[in-house]
PDB file of C-alpha atoms in Angstrom:
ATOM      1  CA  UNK V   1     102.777  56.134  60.081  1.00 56.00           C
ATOM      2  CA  UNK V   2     104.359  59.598  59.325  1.00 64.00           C
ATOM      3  CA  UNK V   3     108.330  59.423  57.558  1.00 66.00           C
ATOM      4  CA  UNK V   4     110.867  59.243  60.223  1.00 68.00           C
ATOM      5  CA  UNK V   5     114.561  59.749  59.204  1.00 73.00           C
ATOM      6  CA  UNK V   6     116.448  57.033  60.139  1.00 76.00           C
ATOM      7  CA  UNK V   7     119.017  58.935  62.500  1.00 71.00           C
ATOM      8  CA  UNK V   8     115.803  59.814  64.603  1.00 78.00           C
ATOM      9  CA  UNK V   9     114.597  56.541  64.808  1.00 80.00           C
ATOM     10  CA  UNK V  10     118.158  54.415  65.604  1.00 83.00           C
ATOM     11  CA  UNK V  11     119.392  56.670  68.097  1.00 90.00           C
ATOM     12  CA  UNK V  12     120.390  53.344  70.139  1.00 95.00           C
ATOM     13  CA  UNK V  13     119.790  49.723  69.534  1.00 96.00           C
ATOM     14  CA  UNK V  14     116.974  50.507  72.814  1.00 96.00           C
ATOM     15  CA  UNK V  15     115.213  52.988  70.740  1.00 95.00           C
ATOM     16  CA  UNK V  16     115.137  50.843  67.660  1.00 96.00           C
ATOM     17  CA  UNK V  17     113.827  47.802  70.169  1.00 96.00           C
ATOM     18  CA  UNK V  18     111.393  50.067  71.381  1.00 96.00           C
ATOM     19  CA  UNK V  19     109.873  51.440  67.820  1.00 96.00           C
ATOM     20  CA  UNK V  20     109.787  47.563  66.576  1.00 96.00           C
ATOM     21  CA  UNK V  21     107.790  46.736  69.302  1.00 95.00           C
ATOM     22  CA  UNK V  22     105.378  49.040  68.714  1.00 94.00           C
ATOM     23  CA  UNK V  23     105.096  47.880  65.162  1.00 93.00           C
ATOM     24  CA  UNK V  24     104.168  44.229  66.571  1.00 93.00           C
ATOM     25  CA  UNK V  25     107.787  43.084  66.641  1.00 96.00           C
ATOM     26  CA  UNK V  26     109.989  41.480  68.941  1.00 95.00           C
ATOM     27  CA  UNK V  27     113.533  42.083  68.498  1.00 95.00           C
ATOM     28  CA  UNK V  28     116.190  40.909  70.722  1.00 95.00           C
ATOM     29  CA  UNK V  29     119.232  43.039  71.835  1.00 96.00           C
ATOM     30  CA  UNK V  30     121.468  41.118  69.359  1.00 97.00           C
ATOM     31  CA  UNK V  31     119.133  41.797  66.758  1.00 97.00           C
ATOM     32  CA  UNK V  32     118.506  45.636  67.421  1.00 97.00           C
ATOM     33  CA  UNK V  33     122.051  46.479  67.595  1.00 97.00           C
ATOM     34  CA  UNK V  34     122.627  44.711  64.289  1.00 98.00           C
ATOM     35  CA  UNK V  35     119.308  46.864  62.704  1.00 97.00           C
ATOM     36  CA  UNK V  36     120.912  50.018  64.710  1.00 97.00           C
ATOM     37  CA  UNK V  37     124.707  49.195  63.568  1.00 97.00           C
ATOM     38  CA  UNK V  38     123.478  49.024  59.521  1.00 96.00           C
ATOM     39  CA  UNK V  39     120.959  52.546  59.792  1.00 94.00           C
ATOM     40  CA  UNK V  40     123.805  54.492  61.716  1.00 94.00           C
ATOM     41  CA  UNK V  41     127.455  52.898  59.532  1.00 94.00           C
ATOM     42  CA  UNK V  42     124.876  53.240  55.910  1.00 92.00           C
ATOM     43  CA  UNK V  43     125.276  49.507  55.232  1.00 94.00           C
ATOM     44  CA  UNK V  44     123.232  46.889  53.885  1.00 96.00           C
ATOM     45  CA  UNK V  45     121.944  44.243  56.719  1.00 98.00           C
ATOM     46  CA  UNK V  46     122.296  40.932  56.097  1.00 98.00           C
ATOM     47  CA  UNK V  47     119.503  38.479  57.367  1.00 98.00           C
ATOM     48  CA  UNK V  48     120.191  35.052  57.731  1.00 98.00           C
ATOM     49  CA  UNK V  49     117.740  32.029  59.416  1.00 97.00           C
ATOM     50  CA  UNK V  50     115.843  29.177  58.894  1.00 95.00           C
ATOM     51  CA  UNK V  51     112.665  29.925  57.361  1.00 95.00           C
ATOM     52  CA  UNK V  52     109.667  31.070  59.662  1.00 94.00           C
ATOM     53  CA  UNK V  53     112.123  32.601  62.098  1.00 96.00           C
ATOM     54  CA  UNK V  54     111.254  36.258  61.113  1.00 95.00           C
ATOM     55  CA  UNK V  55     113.657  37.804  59.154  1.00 97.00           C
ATOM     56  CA  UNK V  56     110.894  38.947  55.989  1.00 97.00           C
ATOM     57  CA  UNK V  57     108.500  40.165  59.321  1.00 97.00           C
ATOM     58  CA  UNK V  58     111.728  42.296  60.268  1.00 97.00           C
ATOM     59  CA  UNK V  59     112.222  44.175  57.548  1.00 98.00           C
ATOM     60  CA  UNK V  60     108.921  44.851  57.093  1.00 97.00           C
ATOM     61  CA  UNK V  61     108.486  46.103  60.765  1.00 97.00           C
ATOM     62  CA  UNK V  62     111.747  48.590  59.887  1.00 97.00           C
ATOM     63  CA  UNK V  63     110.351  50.008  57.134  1.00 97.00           C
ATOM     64  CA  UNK V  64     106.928  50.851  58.945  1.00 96.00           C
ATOM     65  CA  UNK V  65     108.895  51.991  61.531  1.00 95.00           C
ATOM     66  CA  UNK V  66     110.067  54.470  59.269  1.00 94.00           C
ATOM     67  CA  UNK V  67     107.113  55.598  57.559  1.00 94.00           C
ATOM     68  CA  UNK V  68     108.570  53.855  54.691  1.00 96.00           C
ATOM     69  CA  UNK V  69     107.098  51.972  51.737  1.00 97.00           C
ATOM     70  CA  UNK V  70     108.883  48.657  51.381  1.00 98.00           C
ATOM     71  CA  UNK V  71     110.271  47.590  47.639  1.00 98.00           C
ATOM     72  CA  UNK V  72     110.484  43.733  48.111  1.00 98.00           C
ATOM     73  CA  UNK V  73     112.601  41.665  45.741  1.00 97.00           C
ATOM     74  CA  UNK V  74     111.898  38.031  46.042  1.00 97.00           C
ATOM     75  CA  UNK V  75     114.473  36.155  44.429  1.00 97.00           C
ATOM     76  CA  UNK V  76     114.585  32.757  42.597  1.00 95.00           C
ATOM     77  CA  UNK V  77     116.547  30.595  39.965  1.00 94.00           C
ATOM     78  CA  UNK V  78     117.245  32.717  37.065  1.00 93.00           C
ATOM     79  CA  UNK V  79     116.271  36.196  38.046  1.00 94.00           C
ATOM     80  CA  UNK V  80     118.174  38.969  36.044  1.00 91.00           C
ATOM     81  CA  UNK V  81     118.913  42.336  35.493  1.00 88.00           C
ATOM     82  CA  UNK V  82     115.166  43.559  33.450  1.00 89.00           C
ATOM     83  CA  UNK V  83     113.630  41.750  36.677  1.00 94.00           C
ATOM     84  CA  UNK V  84     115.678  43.660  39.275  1.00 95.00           C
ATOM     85  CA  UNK V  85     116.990  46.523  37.501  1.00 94.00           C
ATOM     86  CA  UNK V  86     114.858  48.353  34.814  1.00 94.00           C
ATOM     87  CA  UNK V  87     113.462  47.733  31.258  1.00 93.00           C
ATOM     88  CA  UNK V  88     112.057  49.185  28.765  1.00 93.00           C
ATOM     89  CA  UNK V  89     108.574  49.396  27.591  1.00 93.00           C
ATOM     90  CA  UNK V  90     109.214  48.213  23.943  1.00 93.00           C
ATOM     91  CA  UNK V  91     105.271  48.507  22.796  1.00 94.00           C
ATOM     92  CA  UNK V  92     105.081  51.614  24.574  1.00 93.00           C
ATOM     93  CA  UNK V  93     108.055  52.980  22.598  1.00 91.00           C
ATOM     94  CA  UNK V  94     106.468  51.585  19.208  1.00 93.00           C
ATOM     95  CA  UNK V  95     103.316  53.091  19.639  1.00 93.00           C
ATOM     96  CA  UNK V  96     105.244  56.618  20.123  1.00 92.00           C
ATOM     97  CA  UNK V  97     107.259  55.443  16.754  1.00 91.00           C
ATOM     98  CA  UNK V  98     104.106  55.258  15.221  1.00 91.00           C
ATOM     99  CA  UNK V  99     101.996  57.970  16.274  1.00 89.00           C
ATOM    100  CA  UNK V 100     105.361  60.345  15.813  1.00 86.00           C
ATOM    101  CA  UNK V 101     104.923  60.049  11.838  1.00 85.00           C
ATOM    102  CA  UNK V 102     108.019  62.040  10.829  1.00 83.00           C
ATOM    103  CA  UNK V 103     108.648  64.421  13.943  1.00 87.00           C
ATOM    104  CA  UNK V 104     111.304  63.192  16.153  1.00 88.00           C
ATOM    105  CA  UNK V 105     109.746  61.163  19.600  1.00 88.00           C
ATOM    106  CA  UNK V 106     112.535  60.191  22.193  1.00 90.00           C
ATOM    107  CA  UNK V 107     112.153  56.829  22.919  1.00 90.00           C
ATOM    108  CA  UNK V 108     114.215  56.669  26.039  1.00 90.00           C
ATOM    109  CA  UNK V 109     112.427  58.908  27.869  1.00 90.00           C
ATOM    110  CA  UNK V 110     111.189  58.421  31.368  1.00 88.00           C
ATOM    111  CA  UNK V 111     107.801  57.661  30.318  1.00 91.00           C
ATOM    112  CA  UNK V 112     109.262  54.613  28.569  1.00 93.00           C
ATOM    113  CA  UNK V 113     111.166  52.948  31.506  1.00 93.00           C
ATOM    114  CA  UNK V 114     110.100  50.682  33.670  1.00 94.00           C
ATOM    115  CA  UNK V 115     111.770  51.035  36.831  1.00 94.00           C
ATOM    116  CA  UNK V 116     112.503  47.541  38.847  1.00 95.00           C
ATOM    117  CA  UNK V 117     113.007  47.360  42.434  1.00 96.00           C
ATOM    118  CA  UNK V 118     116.366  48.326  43.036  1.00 96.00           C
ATOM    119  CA  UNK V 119     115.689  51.682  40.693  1.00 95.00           C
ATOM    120  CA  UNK V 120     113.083  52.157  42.511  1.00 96.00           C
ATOM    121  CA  UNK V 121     114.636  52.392  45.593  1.00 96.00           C
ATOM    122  CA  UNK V 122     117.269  54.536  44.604  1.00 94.00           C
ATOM    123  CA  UNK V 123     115.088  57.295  42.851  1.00 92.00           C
ATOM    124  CA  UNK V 124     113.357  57.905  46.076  1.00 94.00           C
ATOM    125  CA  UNK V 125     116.005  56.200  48.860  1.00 94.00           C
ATOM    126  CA  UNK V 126     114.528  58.698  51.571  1.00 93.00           C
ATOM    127  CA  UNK V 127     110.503  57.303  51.075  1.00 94.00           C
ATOM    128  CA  UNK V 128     111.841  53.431  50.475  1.00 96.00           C
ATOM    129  CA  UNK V 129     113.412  50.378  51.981  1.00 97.00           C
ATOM    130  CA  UNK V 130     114.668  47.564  49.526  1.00 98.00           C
ATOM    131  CA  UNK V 131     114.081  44.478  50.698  1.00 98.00           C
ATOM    132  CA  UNK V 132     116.254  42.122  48.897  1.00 98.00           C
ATOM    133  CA  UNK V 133     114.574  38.579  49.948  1.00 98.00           C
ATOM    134  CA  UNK V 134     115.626  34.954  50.026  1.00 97.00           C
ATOM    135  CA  UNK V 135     119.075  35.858  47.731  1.00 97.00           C
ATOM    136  CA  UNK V 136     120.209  32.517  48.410  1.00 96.00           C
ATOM    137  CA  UNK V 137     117.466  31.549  45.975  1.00 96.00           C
ATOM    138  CA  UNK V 138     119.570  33.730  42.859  1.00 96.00           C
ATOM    139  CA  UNK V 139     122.670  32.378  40.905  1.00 93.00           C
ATOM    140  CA  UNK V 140     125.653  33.643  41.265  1.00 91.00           C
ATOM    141  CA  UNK V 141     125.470  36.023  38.466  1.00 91.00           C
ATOM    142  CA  UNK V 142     122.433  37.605  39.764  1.00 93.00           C
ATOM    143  CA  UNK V 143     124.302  37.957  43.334  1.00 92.00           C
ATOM    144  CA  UNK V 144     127.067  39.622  41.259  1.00 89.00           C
ATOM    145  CA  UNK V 145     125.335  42.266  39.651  1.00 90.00           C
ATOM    146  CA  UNK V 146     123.702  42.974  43.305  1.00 92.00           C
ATOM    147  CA  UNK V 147     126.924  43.227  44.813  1.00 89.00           C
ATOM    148  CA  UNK V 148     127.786  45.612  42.265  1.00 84.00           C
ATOM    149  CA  UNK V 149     124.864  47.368  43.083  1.00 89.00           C
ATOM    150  CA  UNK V 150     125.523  47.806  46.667  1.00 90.00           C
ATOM    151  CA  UNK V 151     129.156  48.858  46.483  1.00 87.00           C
ATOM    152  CA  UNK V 152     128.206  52.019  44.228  1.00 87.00           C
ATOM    153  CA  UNK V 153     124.446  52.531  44.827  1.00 90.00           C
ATOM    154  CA  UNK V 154     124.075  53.723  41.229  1.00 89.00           C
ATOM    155  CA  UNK V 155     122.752  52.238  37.996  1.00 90.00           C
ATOM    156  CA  UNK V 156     123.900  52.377  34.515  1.00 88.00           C
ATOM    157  CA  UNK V 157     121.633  52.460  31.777  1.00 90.00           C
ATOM    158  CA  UNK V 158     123.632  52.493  28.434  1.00 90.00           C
ATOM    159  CA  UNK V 159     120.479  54.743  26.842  1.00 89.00           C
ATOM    160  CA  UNK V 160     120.252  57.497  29.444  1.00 87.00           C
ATOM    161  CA  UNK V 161     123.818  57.069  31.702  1.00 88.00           C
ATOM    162  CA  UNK V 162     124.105  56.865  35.369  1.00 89.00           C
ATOM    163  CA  UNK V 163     121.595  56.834  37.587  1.00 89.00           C
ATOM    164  CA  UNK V 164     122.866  57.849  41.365  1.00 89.00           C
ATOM    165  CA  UNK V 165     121.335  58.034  44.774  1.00 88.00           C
ATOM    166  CA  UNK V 166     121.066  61.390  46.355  1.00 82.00           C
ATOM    167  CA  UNK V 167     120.996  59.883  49.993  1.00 88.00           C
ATOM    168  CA  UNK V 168     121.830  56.349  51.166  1.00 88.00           C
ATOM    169  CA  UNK V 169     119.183  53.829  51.041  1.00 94.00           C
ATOM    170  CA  UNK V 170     118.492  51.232  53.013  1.00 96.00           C
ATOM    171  CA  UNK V 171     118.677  47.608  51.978  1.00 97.00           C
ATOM    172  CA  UNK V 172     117.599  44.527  53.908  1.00 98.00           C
ATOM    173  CA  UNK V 173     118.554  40.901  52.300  1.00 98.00           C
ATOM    174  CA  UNK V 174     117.721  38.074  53.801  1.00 98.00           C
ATOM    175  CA  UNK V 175     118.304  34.347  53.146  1.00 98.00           C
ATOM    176  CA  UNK V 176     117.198  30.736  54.188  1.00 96.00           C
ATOM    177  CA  UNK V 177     121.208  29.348  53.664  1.00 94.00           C
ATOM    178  CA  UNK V 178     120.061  26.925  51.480  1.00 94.00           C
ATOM    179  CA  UNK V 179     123.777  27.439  49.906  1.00 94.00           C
ATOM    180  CA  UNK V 180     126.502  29.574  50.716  1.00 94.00           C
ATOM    181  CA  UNK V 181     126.544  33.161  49.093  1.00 94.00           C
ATOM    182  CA  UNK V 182     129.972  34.908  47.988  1.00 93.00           C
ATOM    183  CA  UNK V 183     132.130  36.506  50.728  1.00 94.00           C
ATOM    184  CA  UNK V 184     132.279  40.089  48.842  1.00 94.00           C
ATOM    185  CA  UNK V 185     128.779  40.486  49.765  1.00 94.00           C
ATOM    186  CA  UNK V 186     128.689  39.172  53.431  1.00 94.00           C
ATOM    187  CA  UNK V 187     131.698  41.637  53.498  1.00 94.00           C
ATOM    188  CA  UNK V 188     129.581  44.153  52.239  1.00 94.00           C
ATOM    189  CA  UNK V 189     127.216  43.874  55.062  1.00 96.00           C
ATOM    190  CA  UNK V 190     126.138  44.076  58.373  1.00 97.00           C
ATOM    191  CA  UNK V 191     125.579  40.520  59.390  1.00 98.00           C
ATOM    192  CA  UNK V 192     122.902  38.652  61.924  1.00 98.00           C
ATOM    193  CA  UNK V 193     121.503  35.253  62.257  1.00 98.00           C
ATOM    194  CA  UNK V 194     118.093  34.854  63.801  1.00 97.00           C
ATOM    195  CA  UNK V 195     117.140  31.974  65.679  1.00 95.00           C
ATOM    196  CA  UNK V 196     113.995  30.642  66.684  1.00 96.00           C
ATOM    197  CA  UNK V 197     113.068  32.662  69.882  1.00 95.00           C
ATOM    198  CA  UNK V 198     112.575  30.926  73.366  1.00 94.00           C
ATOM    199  CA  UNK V 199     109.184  29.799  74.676  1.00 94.00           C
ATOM    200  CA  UNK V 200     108.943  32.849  76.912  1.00 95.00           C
ATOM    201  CA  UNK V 201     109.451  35.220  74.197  1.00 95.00           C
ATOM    202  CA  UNK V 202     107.760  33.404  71.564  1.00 96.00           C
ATOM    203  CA  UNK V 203     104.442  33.265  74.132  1.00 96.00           C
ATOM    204  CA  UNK V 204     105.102  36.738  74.378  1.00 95.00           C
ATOM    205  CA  UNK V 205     105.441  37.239  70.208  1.00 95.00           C
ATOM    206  CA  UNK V 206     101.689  35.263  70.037  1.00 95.00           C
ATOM    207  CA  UNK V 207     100.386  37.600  72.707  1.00 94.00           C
ATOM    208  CA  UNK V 208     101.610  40.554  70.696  1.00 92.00           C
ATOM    209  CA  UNK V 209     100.203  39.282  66.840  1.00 91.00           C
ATOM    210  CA  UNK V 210      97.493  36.450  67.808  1.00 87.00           C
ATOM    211  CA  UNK V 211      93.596  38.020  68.235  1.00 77.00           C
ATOM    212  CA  UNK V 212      92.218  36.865  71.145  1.00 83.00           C
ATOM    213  CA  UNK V 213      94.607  34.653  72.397  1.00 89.00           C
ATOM    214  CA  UNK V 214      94.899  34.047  76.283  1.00 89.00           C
ATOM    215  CA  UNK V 215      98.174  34.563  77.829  1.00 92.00           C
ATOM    216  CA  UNK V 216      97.509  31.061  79.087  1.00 92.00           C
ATOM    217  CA  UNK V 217      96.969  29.817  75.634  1.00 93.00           C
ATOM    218  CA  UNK V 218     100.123  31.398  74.485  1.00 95.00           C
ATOM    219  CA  UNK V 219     102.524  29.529  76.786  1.00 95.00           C
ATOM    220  CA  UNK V 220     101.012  26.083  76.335  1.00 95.00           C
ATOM    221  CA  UNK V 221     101.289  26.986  72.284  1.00 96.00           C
ATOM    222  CA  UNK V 222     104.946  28.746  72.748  1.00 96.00           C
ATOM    223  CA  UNK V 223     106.033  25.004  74.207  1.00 96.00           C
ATOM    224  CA  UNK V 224     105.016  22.915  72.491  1.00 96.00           C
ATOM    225  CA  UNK V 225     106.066  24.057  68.985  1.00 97.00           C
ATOM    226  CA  UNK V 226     109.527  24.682  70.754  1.00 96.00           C
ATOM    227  CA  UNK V 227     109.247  20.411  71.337  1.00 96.00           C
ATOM    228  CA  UNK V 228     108.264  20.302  68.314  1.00 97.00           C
ATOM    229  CA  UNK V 229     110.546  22.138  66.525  1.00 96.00           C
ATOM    230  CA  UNK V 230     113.523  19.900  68.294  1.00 95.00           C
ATOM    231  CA  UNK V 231     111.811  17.001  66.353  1.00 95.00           C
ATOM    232  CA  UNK V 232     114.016  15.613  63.112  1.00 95.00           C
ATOM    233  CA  UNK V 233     110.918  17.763  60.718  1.00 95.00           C
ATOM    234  CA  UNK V 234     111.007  17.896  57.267  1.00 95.00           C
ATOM    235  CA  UNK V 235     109.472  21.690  57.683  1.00 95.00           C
ATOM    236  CA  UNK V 236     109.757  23.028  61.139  1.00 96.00           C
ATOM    237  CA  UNK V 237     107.027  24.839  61.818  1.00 96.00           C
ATOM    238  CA  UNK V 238     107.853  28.914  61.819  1.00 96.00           C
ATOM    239  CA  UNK V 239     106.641  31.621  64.037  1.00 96.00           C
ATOM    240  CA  UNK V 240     104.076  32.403  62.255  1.00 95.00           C
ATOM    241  CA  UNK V 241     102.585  28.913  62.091  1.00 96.00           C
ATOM    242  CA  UNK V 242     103.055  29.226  65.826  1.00 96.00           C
ATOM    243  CA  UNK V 243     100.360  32.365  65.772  1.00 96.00           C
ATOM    244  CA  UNK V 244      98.062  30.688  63.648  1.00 96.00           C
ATOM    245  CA  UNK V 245      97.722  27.517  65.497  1.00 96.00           C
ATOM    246  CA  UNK V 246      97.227  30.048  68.840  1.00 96.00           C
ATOM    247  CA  UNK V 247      94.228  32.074  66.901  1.00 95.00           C
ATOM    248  CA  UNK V 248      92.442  28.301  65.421  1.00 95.00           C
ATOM    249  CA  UNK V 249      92.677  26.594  68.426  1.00 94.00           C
ATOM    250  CA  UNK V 250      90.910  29.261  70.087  1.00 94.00           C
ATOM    251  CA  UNK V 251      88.351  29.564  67.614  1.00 94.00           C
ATOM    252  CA  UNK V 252      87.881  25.993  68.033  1.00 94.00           C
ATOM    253  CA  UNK V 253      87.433  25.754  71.632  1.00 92.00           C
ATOM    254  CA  UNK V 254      85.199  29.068  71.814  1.00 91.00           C
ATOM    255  CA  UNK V 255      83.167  27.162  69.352  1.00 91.00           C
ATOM    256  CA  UNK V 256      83.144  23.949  71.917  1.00 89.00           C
ATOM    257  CA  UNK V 257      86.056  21.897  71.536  1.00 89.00           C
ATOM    258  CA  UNK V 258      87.702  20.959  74.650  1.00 87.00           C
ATOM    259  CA  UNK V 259      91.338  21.671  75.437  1.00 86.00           C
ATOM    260  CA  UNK V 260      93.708  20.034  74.481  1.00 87.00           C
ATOM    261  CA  UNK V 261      91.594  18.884  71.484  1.00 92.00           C
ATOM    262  CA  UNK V 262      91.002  22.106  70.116  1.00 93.00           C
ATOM    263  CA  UNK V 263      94.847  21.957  69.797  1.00 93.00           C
ATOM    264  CA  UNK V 264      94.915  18.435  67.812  1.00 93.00           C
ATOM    265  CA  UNK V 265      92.200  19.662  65.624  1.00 94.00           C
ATOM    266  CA  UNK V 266      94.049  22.841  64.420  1.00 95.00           C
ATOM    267  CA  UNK V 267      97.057  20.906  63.951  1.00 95.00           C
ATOM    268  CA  UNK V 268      97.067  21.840  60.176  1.00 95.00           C
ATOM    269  CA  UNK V 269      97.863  25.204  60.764  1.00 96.00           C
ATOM    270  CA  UNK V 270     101.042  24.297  62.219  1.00 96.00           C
ATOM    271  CA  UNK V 271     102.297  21.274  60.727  1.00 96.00           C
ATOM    272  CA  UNK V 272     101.910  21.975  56.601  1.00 95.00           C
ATOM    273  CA  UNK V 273     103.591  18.625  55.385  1.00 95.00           C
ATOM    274  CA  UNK V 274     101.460  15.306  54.881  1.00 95.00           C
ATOM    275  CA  UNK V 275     105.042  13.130  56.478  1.00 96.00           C
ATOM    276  CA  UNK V 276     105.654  15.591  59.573  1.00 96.00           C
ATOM    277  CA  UNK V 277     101.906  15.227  60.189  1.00 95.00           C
ATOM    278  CA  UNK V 278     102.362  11.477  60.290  1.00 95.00           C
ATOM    279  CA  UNK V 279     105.540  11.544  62.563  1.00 96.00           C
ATOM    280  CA  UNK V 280     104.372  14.201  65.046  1.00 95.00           C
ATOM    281  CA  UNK V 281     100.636  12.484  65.329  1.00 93.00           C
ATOM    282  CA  UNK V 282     101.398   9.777  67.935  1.00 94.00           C
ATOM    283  CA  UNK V 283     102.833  11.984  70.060  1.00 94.00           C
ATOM    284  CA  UNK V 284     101.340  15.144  69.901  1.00 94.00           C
ATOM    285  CA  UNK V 285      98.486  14.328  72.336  1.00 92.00           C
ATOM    286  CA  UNK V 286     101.376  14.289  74.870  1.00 93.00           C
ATOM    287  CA  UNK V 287     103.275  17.499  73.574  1.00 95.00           C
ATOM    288  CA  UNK V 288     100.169  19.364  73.903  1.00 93.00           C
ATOM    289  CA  UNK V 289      99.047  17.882  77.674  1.00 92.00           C
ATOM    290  CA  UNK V 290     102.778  18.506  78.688  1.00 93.00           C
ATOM    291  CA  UNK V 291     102.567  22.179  77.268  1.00 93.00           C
ATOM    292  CA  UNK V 292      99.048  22.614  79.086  1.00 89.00           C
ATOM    293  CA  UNK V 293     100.264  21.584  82.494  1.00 83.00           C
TER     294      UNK V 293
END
């Protein structure tokens, strides 16, 4: 998809709508005024959900949407700076040592440095999107330095100076809320929580990703992972799962499995944990005729 700047592409939270859905994603109103509200004010968007609601699929669809490559950060316990930020290539620099002999080699040169994701993004801000994901995963140190990072957009490398963005970039974090992160960076950013969509829209989500799904197929799939969603799961199953489980079931019953078992057989597409499996079982022959009626 050719580059797109971003004032072209969010001239209203319609247009943005519009250009997600033609990248195979569904945004709501809420949603697209958020993504419209953070291109247009410059700010970083801040993606909160339960897992599998879409939030990694969004940024993803913004940055094709913008003929962008996205720079994706995952997160976890313990990340720092050399994993985020830059480092430096210390063989690299020993070889040139070597091979120097007694003419001078600078060993902070660019060839040397290994640029991170968030360098990354802000050598080249207009070709990028950082995609800063699951930051609830980090420590508090690590959310720290980010914040840092966002309020200046630069980077300070004690062997070369400051590196600073020529344009604004665009950052997309996201996170599962598995604890509570610091109010300087909610502050920092445009905020939105995303919820698991309706049956009507996620039938239409299935239609729009699944193969060769029927649109038939697609409601009776969109229900009943909405029931069982509202069951007390250890790992409610995500949209995704929700696509997957469309696509095998079909496979199975093009192959000759009879509705609604194609659906009970390709239950382990959907359900991925061994005591959800054994709480949904007894009743999922129901879920499923209920969905297909």
């Amino acid at each position: 998809m050719p580059k797109r700047s971003a004032e072209t592409v969010a001239t209203s939270p319609e247009a943005v709508a519009s250009r997600l859905a033609a990248s195979h994603y569904l945004a709501d109103e809420s949603l697209a005024t958020a993504i419209f509200l953070a291109i247009r004010l410059g700010k970083p968007l801040l993606l909160e959900g339960a897992p599998g609601v879409g939030k990694t699929e969004a940024a993803k669809a913004i940055a094709e949407v913008l003929g962008r490559d996205l720079v994706r950060l995952q997160c976890y316990e313990g990340i720092d700076a050399a994993h985020a930020l830059y480092e430096w290539n210390y063989q690299r620099q020993l070889l040139a040592i070597r091979h120097a002999g007694e003419h001078e080699v600078d060993i902070y040169d660019d060839r040397f440095l290994i640029a991170r994701p968030l360098l990354q993004v802000l050598k080249a801000p207009e070709k990028r999107v950082l995609l800063v994901d699951e930051i609830d995963r980090s420590d508090h140190e690590f959310e720290a330095l980010l914040l840092e990072f966002l309020s200046d957009f630069q980077i300070s490398i004690p062997e070369r100076g400051t590196i600073r963005t020529k344009s604004q970039p665009i950052v997309i974090l996201t996170s599962n809320r598995t604890r509570e992160l610091a109010e300087a960076l909610r502050r920092r950013c445009v905020y939105h929580w995303i919820t698991y969509p309706d049956a009507e829209r996620e039938a239409a989500i299935i239609m729009l990703r699944a193969g060769d799904v029927a649109k038939a197929t697609a409601r009776a799939v969109a229900a009943a992972v909405h029931d069982i969603r509202s069951r007390p799961l250890a790992k409610p199953p995500g949209i995704a799962e929700a696509v997957e489980w469309a696509n095998a079931a079909t496979i199975l019953e093009k192959g000759g499995s009879p509705w609604p078992e194609a659906f009970r057989r390709a239950i382990g597409v959907l359900i991925k944990d061994e005591e959800d499996l054994s709480y949904i079982a007894p009743e999922l022959g129901r879920i499923v005729e209920e969905a297909l009626a």
